XYZ file of N, CA and C in Angstrom:
804
model
N 89.833 164.985 161.676
C 89.380 163.830 160.896
C 88.521 164.324 159.722
N 88.714 163.696 158.567
C 87.934 164.063 157.398
C 86.509 163.563 157.559
N 85.542 164.344 157.016
C 84.132 164.004 157.163
C 83.823 162.617 156.613
N 84.383 162.250 155.488
C 84.097 160.935 154.897
C 84.593 159.814 155.799
N 85.745 160.058 156.463
C 86.268 159.057 157.386
C 85.368 158.877 158.599
N 84.794 159.986 159.082
C 83.889 159.916 160.227
C 82.652 159.095 159.887
N 82.045 159.356 158.700
C 80.835 158.618 158.326
C 81.125 157.153 158.020
N 82.325 156.897 157.517
C 82.719 155.505 157.293
C 82.792 154.767 158.630
N 83.374 155.450 159.639
C 83.451 154.851 160.985
C 82.056 154.693 161.589
N 81.202 155.690 161.366
C 79.866 155.686 161.949
C 79.013 154.560 161.382
N 79.182 154.251 160.117
C 78.325 153.269 159.454
C 78.911 151.855 159.442
N 80.070 151.680 160.040
C 80.660 150.344 160.028
C 79.839 149.400 160.906
N 79.764 148.132 160.553
C 78.947 147.180 161.321
C 79.495 146.994 162.737
N 78.574 146.675 163.644
C 78.955 146.430 165.037
C 79.727 145.117 165.118
N 80.828 145.129 165.848
C 81.668 143.938 165.964
C 80.973 142.873 166.808
N 81.436 141.638 166.656
C 80.891 140.533 167.450
C 81.109 140.770 168.941
N 82.263 141.358 169.265
C 82.578 141.636 170.673
C 81.579 142.618 171.274
N 81.242 143.637 170.493
C 80.292 144.640 170.991
C 78.897 144.041 171.140
N 78.512 143.157 170.218
C 77.219 142.491 170.337
C 77.170 141.630 171.598
N 78.274 140.949 171.884
C 78.356 140.146 173.106
C 78.224 141.031 174.342
N 78.878 142.194 174.286
C 78.801 143.115 175.423
C 77.378 143.617 175.639
N 76.670 143.879 174.556
C 75.287 144.356 174.667
C 74.390 143.289 175.294
N 74.566 142.050 174.862
C 73.778 140.949 175.432
C 74.150 140.701 176.888
N 75.451 140.797 177.183
C 75.917 140.597 178.554
C 75.394 141.691 179.475
N 75.338 142.906 178.968
C 74.864 144.025 179.779
C 73.401 143.847 180.161
N 72.622 143.237 179.289
C 71.212 142.960 179.621
C 71.140 142.023 180.823
N 71.977 140.990 180.825
C 72.019 140.046 181.945
C 72.510 140.736 183.219
N 73.498 141.605 183.060
C 74.036 142.343 184.212
C 72.963 143.244 184.814
N 72.229 143.946 183.977
C 71.170 144.840 184.465
C 70.071 144.056 185.177
N 69.742 142.887 184.654
C 68.723 142.046 185.309
C 69.202 141.608 186.693
N 70.466 141.193 186.788
C 71.016 140.754 188.073
C 71.108 141.922 189.048
N 71.481 143.087 188.544
C 71.584 144.285 189.385
C 70.206 144.679 189.912
N 69.211 144.603 189.054
C 67.835 144.920 189.471
C 67.334 143.906 190.483
N 67.680 142.635 190.287
C 67.257 141.571 191.201
C 67.847 141.788 192.595
N 69.049 142.375 192.662
C 69.682 142.648 193.956
C 69.208 143.965 194.555
N 68.269 144.618 193.899
C 67.725 145.906 194.356
C 68.800 146.988 194.389
N 69.740 146.890 193.455
C 70.789 147.893 193.361
C 71.859 147.785 194.421
N 71.953 146.627 195.074
C 72.900 146.437 196.172
C 74.240 145.892 195.689
N 74.224 144.909 194.791
C 75.442 144.182 194.413
C 76.401 145.023 193.583
N 77.691 144.828 193.865
C 78.735 145.347 193.013
C 79.144 144.295 192.002
N 80.258 144.537 191.291
C 80.606 143.651 190.182
C 80.974 142.241 190.642
N 81.501 142.097 191.872
C 81.899 140.764 192.332
C 80.697 139.831 192.474
N 79.651 140.310 193.147
C 78.472 139.472 193.317
C 77.673 139.316 192.023
N 77.671 140.356 191.192
C 77.025 140.228 189.873
C 77.738 139.154 189.060
N 79.065 139.119 189.145
C 79.849 138.097 188.446
C 79.466 136.698 188.921
N 79.240 136.546 190.220
C 78.837 135.244 190.762
C 77.431 134.876 190.288
N 76.528 135.860 190.206
C 75.186 135.595 189.689
C 75.251 135.103 188.241
N 76.075 135.747 187.430
C 76.212 135.350 186.026
C 76.797 133.941 185.918
N 77.775 133.655 186.751
C 78.396 132.328 186.737
C 77.372 131.262 187.096
N 76.491 131.577 188.048
C 75.444 130.644 188.454
C 74.455 130.385 187.323
N 74.289 131.381 186.447
C 73.405 131.241 185.287
C 74.093 130.545 184.115
N 75.352 130.183 184.290
C 76.086 129.519 183.212
C 76.767 130.478 182.268
N 76.864 131.746 182.654
C 77.519 132.755 181.823
C 78.930 132.962 182.354
N 79.920 132.492 181.628
C 81.311 132.561 182.070
C 81.985 133.764 181.413
N 82.327 134.720 182.244
C 82.896 135.972 181.751
C 83.892 136.467 182.787
N 84.890 137.211 182.316
C 85.905 137.753 183.205
C 85.305 138.795 184.148
N 85.747 138.761 185.412
C 85.222 139.692 186.423
C 85.513 141.150 186.056
N 86.690 141.390 185.460
C 87.051 142.759 185.077
C 86.136 143.284 183.966
N 85.709 142.386 183.115
C 84.794 142.788 182.037
C 83.449 143.200 182.616
N 82.981 142.453 183.606
C 81.729 142.809 184.275
C 81.860 144.171 184.945
N 82.987 144.402 185.618
C 83.220 145.687 186.296
C 83.236 146.835 185.297
N 83.881 146.622 184.148
C 83.965 147.680 183.130
C 82.590 148.014 182.561
N 81.811 146.969 182.229
C 80.483 147.194 181.659
C 79.556 147.870 182.660
N 79.658 147.481 183.927
C 78.830 148.128 184.947
C 79.220 149.591 185.115
N 80.519 149.863 185.063
C 80.984 151.236 185.197
C 80.508 152.096 184.033
N 80.590 151.547 182.818
C 80.135 152.287 181.639
C 78.634 152.546 181.689
N 77.869 151.589 182.271
C 76.417 151.752 182.382
C 76.008 152.484 183.653
N 77.008 152.913 184.428
C 76.773 153.640 185.690
C 75.936 152.810 186.667
N 76.289 151.530 186.763
C 75.654 150.638 187.733
C 76.638 150.417 188.879
N 76.344 151.003 190.013
C 77.258 150.930 191.142
C 76.551 150.299 192.334
N 77.209 149.300 192.931
C 76.664 148.691 194.135
C 76.788 149.624 195.321
N 76.179 149.217 196.418
C 76.231 150.023 197.628
C 77.633 149.945 198.213
N 78.234 151.069 198.483
C 79.584 151.108 199.027
C 79.613 150.825 200.511
N 80.804 150.727 201.043
C 80.978 150.478 202.470
C 81.474 151.735 203.158
N 81.286 151.794 204.458
C 81.819 152.890 205.245
C 82.219 152.367 206.612
N 83.152 153.045 207.234
C 83.644 152.620 208.525
C 83.281 153.655 209.588
N 82.978 153.154 210.757
C 82.664 154.040 211.868
C 83.401 153.553 213.098
N 84.124 154.431 213.739
C 84.873 154.060 214.919
C 83.930 153.909 216.114
N 84.125 152.872 216.922
C 83.282 152.727 218.104
C 83.524 153.892 219.060
N 82.443 154.415 219.647
C 82.554 155.573 220.513
C 82.503 155.196 221.995
N 82.457 153.893 222.284
C 82.394 153.466 223.676
C 83.582 152.579 224.011
N 83.838 152.445 225.289
C 84.948 151.645 225.756
C 84.438 150.389 226.446
N 85.158 149.264 226.307
C 84.707 148.035 226.952
C 84.713 148.165 228.463
N 83.747 147.506 229.087
C 83.652 147.553 230.536
C 83.835 146.183 231.146
N 83.360 146.027 232.344
C 83.527 144.774 233.068
C 82.527 143.729 232.603
N 82.795 142.469 232.919
C 81.914 141.371 232.547
C 80.623 141.466 233.344
N 79.494 141.246 232.678
C 78.209 141.295 233.357
C 78.106 140.151 234.364
N 77.653 140.441 235.538
C 77.630 139.440 236.606
C 76.454 138.476 236.471
N 75.332 138.946 235.908
C 74.140 138.102 235.836
C 74.295 136.982 234.818
N 74.788 137.299 233.620
C 74.923 136.311 232.545
C 76.321 136.413 231.952
N 77.137 135.394 232.075
C 78.505 135.434 231.541
C 78.507 135.451 230.022
N 79.610 135.867 229.465
C 79.794 135.871 228.017
C 80.262 134.482 227.584
N 79.361 133.703 226.992
C 79.696 132.336 226.572
C 80.401 132.292 225.213
N 80.345 133.398 224.458
C 80.902 133.388 223.107
C 82.353 133.841 223.066
N 82.695 134.877 223.811
C 84.052 135.434 223.809
C 84.497 135.752 222.383
N 83.608 136.366 221.634
C 83.846 136.804 220.252
C 84.142 135.646 219.298
N 83.713 134.454 219.643
C 83.813 133.304 218.732
C 82.435 133.088 218.108
N 82.254 133.582 216.896
C 80.938 133.591 216.268
C 80.790 132.458 215.261
N 81.194 131.261 215.649
C 81.119 130.087 214.778
C 80.239 129.040 215.437
N 79.296 128.496 214.683
C 78.429 127.426 215.171
C 78.500 126.258 214.204
N 78.451 125.051 214.752
C 78.608 123.861 213.921
C 77.328 123.365 213.289
N 76.187 123.869 213.742
C 74.896 123.430 213.213
C 73.843 124.499 213.502
N 72.709 124.444 212.808
C 71.644 125.417 213.080
C 71.116 125.285 214.501
N 70.633 126.396 215.027
C 69.992 126.444 216.346
C 70.908 125.979 217.462
N 72.176 126.290 217.322
C 73.145 126.017 218.373
C 73.441 127.299 219.162
N 73.651 128.384 218.420
C 73.948 129.675 219.041
C 73.263 130.792 218.252
N 72.574 131.659 218.980
C 71.903 132.819 218.388
C 72.465 134.100 218.985
N 72.301 135.199 218.257
C 72.613 136.522 218.796
C 71.411 137.431 218.557
N 71.240 138.396 219.442
C 70.086 139.293 219.354
C 70.510 140.723 219.656
N 69.800 141.669 219.044
C 70.070 143.085 219.310
C 68.900 143.918 218.795
N 68.928 145.208 219.125
C 67.890 146.152 218.697
C 68.560 147.334 218.019
N 67.950 147.834 216.952
C 68.400 149.061 216.315
C 67.198 149.956 216.054
N 67.465 151.155 215.577
C 66.384 152.112 215.308
C 66.554 152.688 213.910
N 65.416 153.055 213.302
C 65.393 153.606 211.945
C 64.474 154.825 211.946
N 64.906 155.893 211.319
C 64.144 157.132 211.312
C 63.019 157.100 210.289
N 61.853 157.619 210.667
C 60.751 157.845 209.736
C 60.214 159.258 209.971
N 59.342 159.731 209.086
C 58.733 161.048 209.272
C 57.828 161.087 210.503
N 57.334 159.912 210.929
C 56.485 159.832 212.114
C 57.293 159.731 213.407
N 58.590 159.448 213.274
C 59.431 159.212 214.446
C 60.226 157.934 214.248
N 60.879 157.472 215.301
C 61.713 156.287 215.202
C 60.876 155.014 215.161
N 61.370 154.026 214.426
C 60.838 152.667 214.497
C 61.985 151.760 214.938
N 61.699 150.850 215.861
C 62.732 149.983 216.417
C 62.604 148.576 215.827
N 63.758 147.973 215.576
C 63.815 146.631 214.999
C 64.616 145.725 215.920
N 63.986 144.653 216.395
C 64.669 143.631 217.194
C 64.890 142.409 216.312
N 66.078 141.825 216.379
C 66.397 140.676 215.539
C 67.014 139.546 216.349
N 66.853 138.330 215.832
C 67.547 137.149 216.346
C 68.216 136.487 215.146
N 69.526 136.258 215.228
C 70.305 135.722 214.116
C 70.917 134.389 214.518
N 70.784 133.387 213.653
C 71.431 132.091 213.859
C 72.876 132.200 213.377
N 73.830 131.953 214.270
C 75.232 132.107 213.905
C 75.692 131.101 212.861
N 75.024 129.960 212.760
C 75.454 128.958 211.782
C 75.259 129.468 210.357
N 74.075 129.955 210.062
C 73.748 130.363 208.692
C 73.671 131.874 208.510
N 73.817 132.635 209.617
C 73.656 134.094 209.585
C 72.250 134.496 209.135
N 71.299 133.590 209.289
C 69.919 133.864 208.894
C 69.196 134.647 209.982
N 68.349 135.586 209.561
C 67.497 136.312 210.502
C 66.304 135.411 210.791
N 66.347 134.715 211.922
C 65.328 133.713 212.227
C 64.178 134.278 213.058
N 64.360 135.483 213.562
C 63.299 136.139 214.310
C 63.486 137.637 214.256
N 62.397 138.364 214.083
C 62.501 139.824 214.057
C 61.143 140.438 214.346
N 61.156 141.655 214.833
C 59.912 142.374 215.148
C 60.187 143.867 215.113
N 59.178 144.645 214.736
C 59.296 146.107 214.722
C 58.243 146.700 215.647
N 58.551 147.867 216.171
C 57.611 148.530 217.066
C 57.967 149.984 217.277
N 57.060 150.716 217.929
C 57.244 152.149 218.166
C 58.196 152.412 219.327
N 58.336 151.404 220.203
C 59.167 151.606 221.392
C 60.158 150.457 221.560
N 61.243 150.768 222.234
C 62.311 149.799 222.478
C 62.023 149.097 223.806
N 61.210 148.037 223.745
C 60.708 147.402 224.957
C 61.026 145.910 224.993
N 60.837 145.312 226.170
C 61.022 143.863 226.319
C 60.046 143.067 225.449
N 58.745 143.438 225.383
C 57.830 142.696 224.503
C 58.276 142.666 223.046
N 58.985 143.701 222.602
C 59.486 143.717 221.226
C 60.502 142.599 221.019
N 61.408 142.428 221.978
C 62.407 141.365 221.898
C 61.739 139.996 221.967
N 60.786 139.858 222.870
C 60.113 138.570 223.045
C 59.330 138.189 221.787
N 58.763 139.192 221.111
C 58.049 138.916 219.857
C 59.006 138.346 218.811
N 60.211 138.915 218.724
C 61.224 138.390 217.794
C 61.659 136.988 218.211
N 61.779 136.766 219.513
C 62.178 135.446 220.022
C 61.120 134.389 219.753
N 59.852 134.781 219.840
C 58.774 133.827 219.570
C 58.881 133.287 218.145
N 59.221 134.171 217.217
C 59.403 133.731 215.832
C 60.574 132.761 215.735
N 61.658 133.061 216.448
C 62.853 132.216 216.392
C 62.613 130.848 217.021
N 61.877 130.804 218.125
C 61.702 129.538 218.855
C 60.782 128.562 218.138
N 60.102 128.975 217.085
C 59.307 128.025 216.301
C 60.213 126.996 215.619
N 61.510 127.286 215.535
C 62.470 126.363 214.931
C 62.957 125.308 215.909
N 62.646 125.468 217.186
C 63.194 124.597 218.214
C 62.278 123.425 218.527
N 62.878 122.277 218.800
C 62.137 121.147 219.348
C 62.255 121.181 220.868
N 61.575 120.293 221.548
C 61.589 120.297 223.010
C 62.978 120.015 223.582
N 63.780 119.257 222.849
C 65.094 118.867 223.356
C 66.209 119.828 222.953
N 65.867 120.854 222.166
C 66.881 121.806 221.721
C 67.414 122.640 222.880
N 68.732 122.815 222.910
C 69.367 123.741 223.839
C 70.151 124.747 223.008
N 69.925 126.007 223.245
C 70.549 127.040 222.425
C 71.093 128.149 223.323
N 72.241 128.709 222.916
C 72.803 129.886 223.588
C 72.299 131.130 222.864
N 71.837 132.105 223.619
C 71.352 133.367 223.046
C 72.185 134.511 223.617
N 72.942 135.161 222.752
C 73.846 136.227 223.178
C 73.255 137.599 222.855
N 73.464 138.557 223.745
C 72.959 139.919 223.549
C 73.875 140.897 224.266
N 73.537 142.187 224.174
C 74.260 143.179 224.967
C 73.596 143.305 226.341
N 73.970 144.327 227.086
C 73.480 144.477 228.445
C 72.318 145.458 228.558
N 71.564 145.631 227.486
C 70.409 146.521 227.535
C 69.416 146.094 228.597
N 68.662 147.052 229.097
C 67.713 146.761 230.175
C 66.663 145.744 229.745
N 66.302 145.741 228.456
C 65.307 144.786 227.964
C 65.806 143.350 228.104
N 67.118 143.161 227.917
C 67.697 141.823 227.996
C 67.998 141.392 229.440
N 67.803 142.309 230.371
C 67.999 141.984 231.780
C 66.672 141.865 232.532
N 65.561 142.028 231.812
C 64.252 142.048 232.461
C 63.809 140.658 232.912
N 62.894 140.631 233.844
C 62.350 139.378 234.365
C 61.600 138.604 233.282
N 60.824 139.318 232.455
C 60.041 138.670 231.398
C 60.946 137.964 230.388
N 62.045 138.632 230.046
C 62.990 138.061 229.083
C 63.643 136.797 229.649
N 64.078 136.863 230.902
C 64.719 135.710 231.535
C 63.747 134.541 231.673
N 62.495 134.859 232.004
C 61.477 133.816 232.165
C 61.209 133.118 230.834
N 61.089 133.904 229.774
C 60.849 133.335 228.442
C 62.005 132.435 228.034
N 63.227 132.889 228.284
C 64.412 132.102 227.923
C 64.450 130.781 228.682
N 64.167 130.831 229.956
C 64.189 129.619 230.776
C 63.137 128.622 230.311
N 61.957 129.122 229.953
C 60.863 128.264 229.494
C 61.242 127.516 228.222
N 62.047 128.116 227.378
C 62.409 127.527 226.079
C 63.816 126.937 226.077
N 64.355 126.704 227.259
C 65.649 126.021 227.381
C 66.777 126.796 226.697
N 66.740 128.115 226.875
C 67.732 128.994 226.260
C 68.722 129.466 227.318
N 70.012 129.292 227.051
C 71.063 129.775 227.935
C 71.452 131.182 227.520
N 71.336 132.123 228.445
C 71.603 133.520 228.133
C 73.087 133.841 228.253
N 73.549 134.701 227.357
C 74.935 135.152 227.322
C 74.932 136.651 227.064
N 75.870 137.373 227.648
C 75.882 138.827 227.485
C 77.274 139.362 227.180
N 77.304 140.445 226.406
C 78.547 141.139 226.104
C 79.041 141.902 227.327
N 80.314 142.272 227.287
C 80.815 143.214 228.281
C 80.192 144.577 228.018
N 80.035 145.354 229.043
C 79.385 146.646 228.911
C 80.149 147.551 227.950
N 79.428 148.059 226.942
C 80.008 149.009 226.013
C 80.944 148.417 224.976
N 80.988 147.089 224.835
C 81.896 146.471 223.867
C 81.092 145.948 222.677
N 81.056 146.719 221.592
C 80.255 146.349 220.425
C 80.814 145.107 219.729
N 82.117 144.834 219.885
C 82.720 143.695 219.204
C 82.242 142.362 219.787
N 81.741 142.368 221.019
C 81.239 141.142 221.625
C 79.948 140.667 220.964
N 79.289 141.561 220.225
C 78.075 141.185 219.494
C 78.211 141.638 218.038
N 79.365 141.328 217.455
C 79.733 141.871 216.149
C 78.823 141.409 215.016
N 78.293 140.189 215.091
C 77.450 139.683 213.998
C 76.148 140.479 213.905
N 75.534 140.754 215.053
C 74.314 141.558 215.057
C 74.610 142.978 214.576
N 75.714 143.542 215.039
C 76.103 144.885 214.607
C 76.360 144.921 213.105
N 76.977 143.862 212.591
C 77.275 143.793 211.164
C 75.997 143.759 210.329
N 74.993 142.993 210.796
C 73.733 142.953 210.050
C 73.071 144.327 210.022
N 73.050 145.020 211.156
C 72.429 146.342 211.191
C 73.153 147.316 210.266
N 74.472 147.201 210.226
C 75.253 148.046 209.319
C 74.867 147.766 207.867
N 74.720 146.466 207.530
C 74.331 146.087 206.174
C 72.923 146.563 205.847
N 72.000 146.386 206.776
C 70.616 146.823 206.584
C 70.548 148.318 206.296
N 71.251 149.107 207.093
C 71.187 150.559 206.933
C 71.916 151.012 205.681
N 72.964 150.293 205.324
C 73.704 150.629 204.106
C 72.892 150.328 202.860
N 72.204 149.186 202.850
C 71.529 148.728 201.639
C 70.061 149.158 201.552
N 69.443 149.482 202.679
C 68.022 149.819 202.662
C 67.736 151.234 203.126
N 68.402 151.671 204.179
C 67.985 152.894 204.873
C 68.767 154.121 204.447
N 70.032 153.945 204.073
C 70.878 155.102 203.797
C 70.280 156.022 202.719
N 70.360 157.307 202.945
C 69.928 158.356 202.006
C 68.423 158.392 201.787
N 67.650 157.849 202.717
C 66.200 157.972 202.600
C 65.568 157.986 203.978
N 64.433 158.658 204.085
C 63.649 158.669 205.318
C 62.247 158.196 204.946
N 61.770 157.144 205.588
C 60.447 156.605 205.289
C 59.368 157.562 205.800
N 58.282 157.660 205.053
C 57.208 158.583 205.426
C 56.519 158.159 206.718
N 56.264 156.850 206.846
C 55.561 156.344 208.027
C 56.272 155.115 208.577
N 55.917 154.771 209.810
C 56.468 153.559 210.408
C 55.970 152.310 209.679
N 54.716 152.363 209.209
C 54.167 151.210 208.493
C 54.935 150.949 207.198
N 55.296 152.006 206.496
C 56.080 151.853 205.264
C 57.446 151.269 205.592
N 58.068 151.779 206.649
C 59.372 151.266 207.058
C 59.291 149.788 207.425
N 58.255 149.412 208.191
C 58.084 148.011 208.592
C 57.903 147.110 207.373
N 57.148 147.597 206.382
C 56.915 146.825 205.163
C 58.214 146.631 204.378
N 59.020 147.677 204.290
C 60.293 147.586 203.574
C 61.284 146.686 204.303
N 61.249 146.722 205.639
C 62.118 145.843 206.428
C 61.737 144.387 206.204
N 60.432 144.103 206.215
C 59.952 142.750 205.934
C 60.438 142.281 204.565
N 60.278 143.129 203.573
C 60.672 142.776 202.209
C 62.176 142.523 202.129
N 62.963 143.363 202.805
C 64.413 143.214 202.762
C 64.860 141.916 203.427
N 64.325 141.627 204.618
C 64.772 140.451 205.373
C 64.299 139.152 204.729
N 63.002 139.046 204.481
C 62.416 137.783 204.048
C 62.569 137.516 202.552
N 62.513 138.568 201.748
C 62.511 138.373 200.303
C 63.875 138.597 199.659
N 64.801 139.163 200.427
C 66.124 139.402 199.849
C 67.239 138.843 200.717
N 67.391 139.328 201.947
C 68.555 138.964 202.766
C 68.617 137.464 203.042
N 67.536 136.886 203.555
C 67.548 135.452 203.879
C 67.558 134.571 202.645
N 66.842 134.976 201.620
C 66.604 134.075 200.489
C 67.535 134.278 199.302
N 68.102 135.496 199.143
C 68.863 135.765 197.926
C 70.250 136.346 198.162
N 70.391 137.157 199.193
C 71.637 137.922 199.324
C 72.839 137.023 199.592
N 73.867 137.208 198.808
C 75.088 136.422 198.973
C 75.869 136.942 200.186
N 76.336 136.001 201.005
C 77.034 136.345 202.238
C 78.463 135.831 202.164
N 79.432 136.709 202.375
C 80.840 136.322 202.243
C 81.212 135.206 203.222
N 80.650 135.235 204.439
C 80.953 134.202 205.438
C 80.465 132.829 204.976
N 79.420 132.798 204.155
C 78.814 131.549 203.688
C 79.325 131.152 202.309
N 80.493 131.648 201.937
C 81.067 131.361 200.620
C 80.148 131.870 199.510
N 79.582 133.027 199.751
C 78.786 133.763 198.772
C 77.537 133.015 198.307
N 76.824 132.408 199.246
C 75.472 131.924 198.980
C 74.566 132.506 200.052
N 73.267 132.377 199.871
C 72.319 132.976 200.804
C 72.177 132.113 202.060
N 71.710 132.707 203.171
C 71.468 131.911 204.385
C 70.512 130.743 204.163
N 69.440 130.958 203.406
C 68.500 129.864 203.149
C 69.156 128.718 202.387
N 69.965 129.061 201.396
C 70.656 128.037 200.610
C 71.671 127.306 201.473
N 72.341 128.021 202.380
C 73.325 127.407 203.263
C 72.655 126.384 204.186
N 71.502 126.740 204.749
C 70.762 125.804 205.598
C 70.234 124.626 204.790
N 69.799 124.893 203.569
C 69.280 123.829 202.707
C 70.359 122.779 202.443
N 71.564 123.213 202.182
C 72.674 122.284 201.920
C 73.012 121.485 203.171
N 72.930 122.125 204.341
C 73.177 121.416 205.590
C 72.138 120.310 205.783
N 70.878 120.634 205.539
C 69.800 119.659 205.706
C 69.942 118.491 204.735
N 70.389 118.768 203.509
C 70.598 117.718 202.527
C 71.726 116.786 202.965
N 72.806 117.352 203.464
C 73.923 116.532 203.937
C 73.532 115.713 205.148
N 72.722 116.299 206.038
C 72.289 115.586 207.243
C 71.387 114.421 206.900
N 70.539 114.593 205.886
C 69.600 113.540 205.503
C 70.318 112.339 204.881
N 71.538 112.559 204.346
C 72.291 111.468 203.734
C 73.000 110.600 204.762
N 73.183 111.159 205.966
C 73.923 110.422 206.998
C 73.036 109.400 207.695
């Protein structure tokens, strides 16, 4: 290319299309930052649409790629255990049907662990199957029954005296303890359990833990348990429940999904 041609190209005015792309990229970066670097182009596109910005999804993907903005990817892990027999103490009331018609009808609970420089920190959660909202959670140094009960106490604040709810879990020793059964009976909770070693029987809880570790924990080790607990609080309460778009909920947040249910109920 001749030097004069290069400078002519260099000094030519920016096109209207490029100006639009620059302005759009600012909005994309804001939405990406708001998602804490979690969202890919599909959810960013939905955020822009919610703001009244109508743009092609492929254009959003291209601009994000050029700006090196990449959402958190997915990964698959094969289950390493085999399903066993049905637990005799508490039958499986769900049978892998994770659909609820209203809030506080069916809950699922489980425990996971997260590495820190001080050692492991354990997280117990209770999830409402209707909205996929984390309605109860607790962290601790040990995987104990009181940890589960602490998460349940948070969840039961949503219940009235006449509420009856099914609570599904795996067959961990904490979920078979006398204290756990007593607490459940006191709050009119019907216990349900997975078959031994069958992760699919509690797939919703497993799915949340996978999402948590993918979006918060992967590629980092927290210095202390307190830091990890603080980040977990921020992720659950300030992002997952209130902002994160959920595919099962037609890409709105659990809080928004419950809000719409309450609005519809109040009209009846």
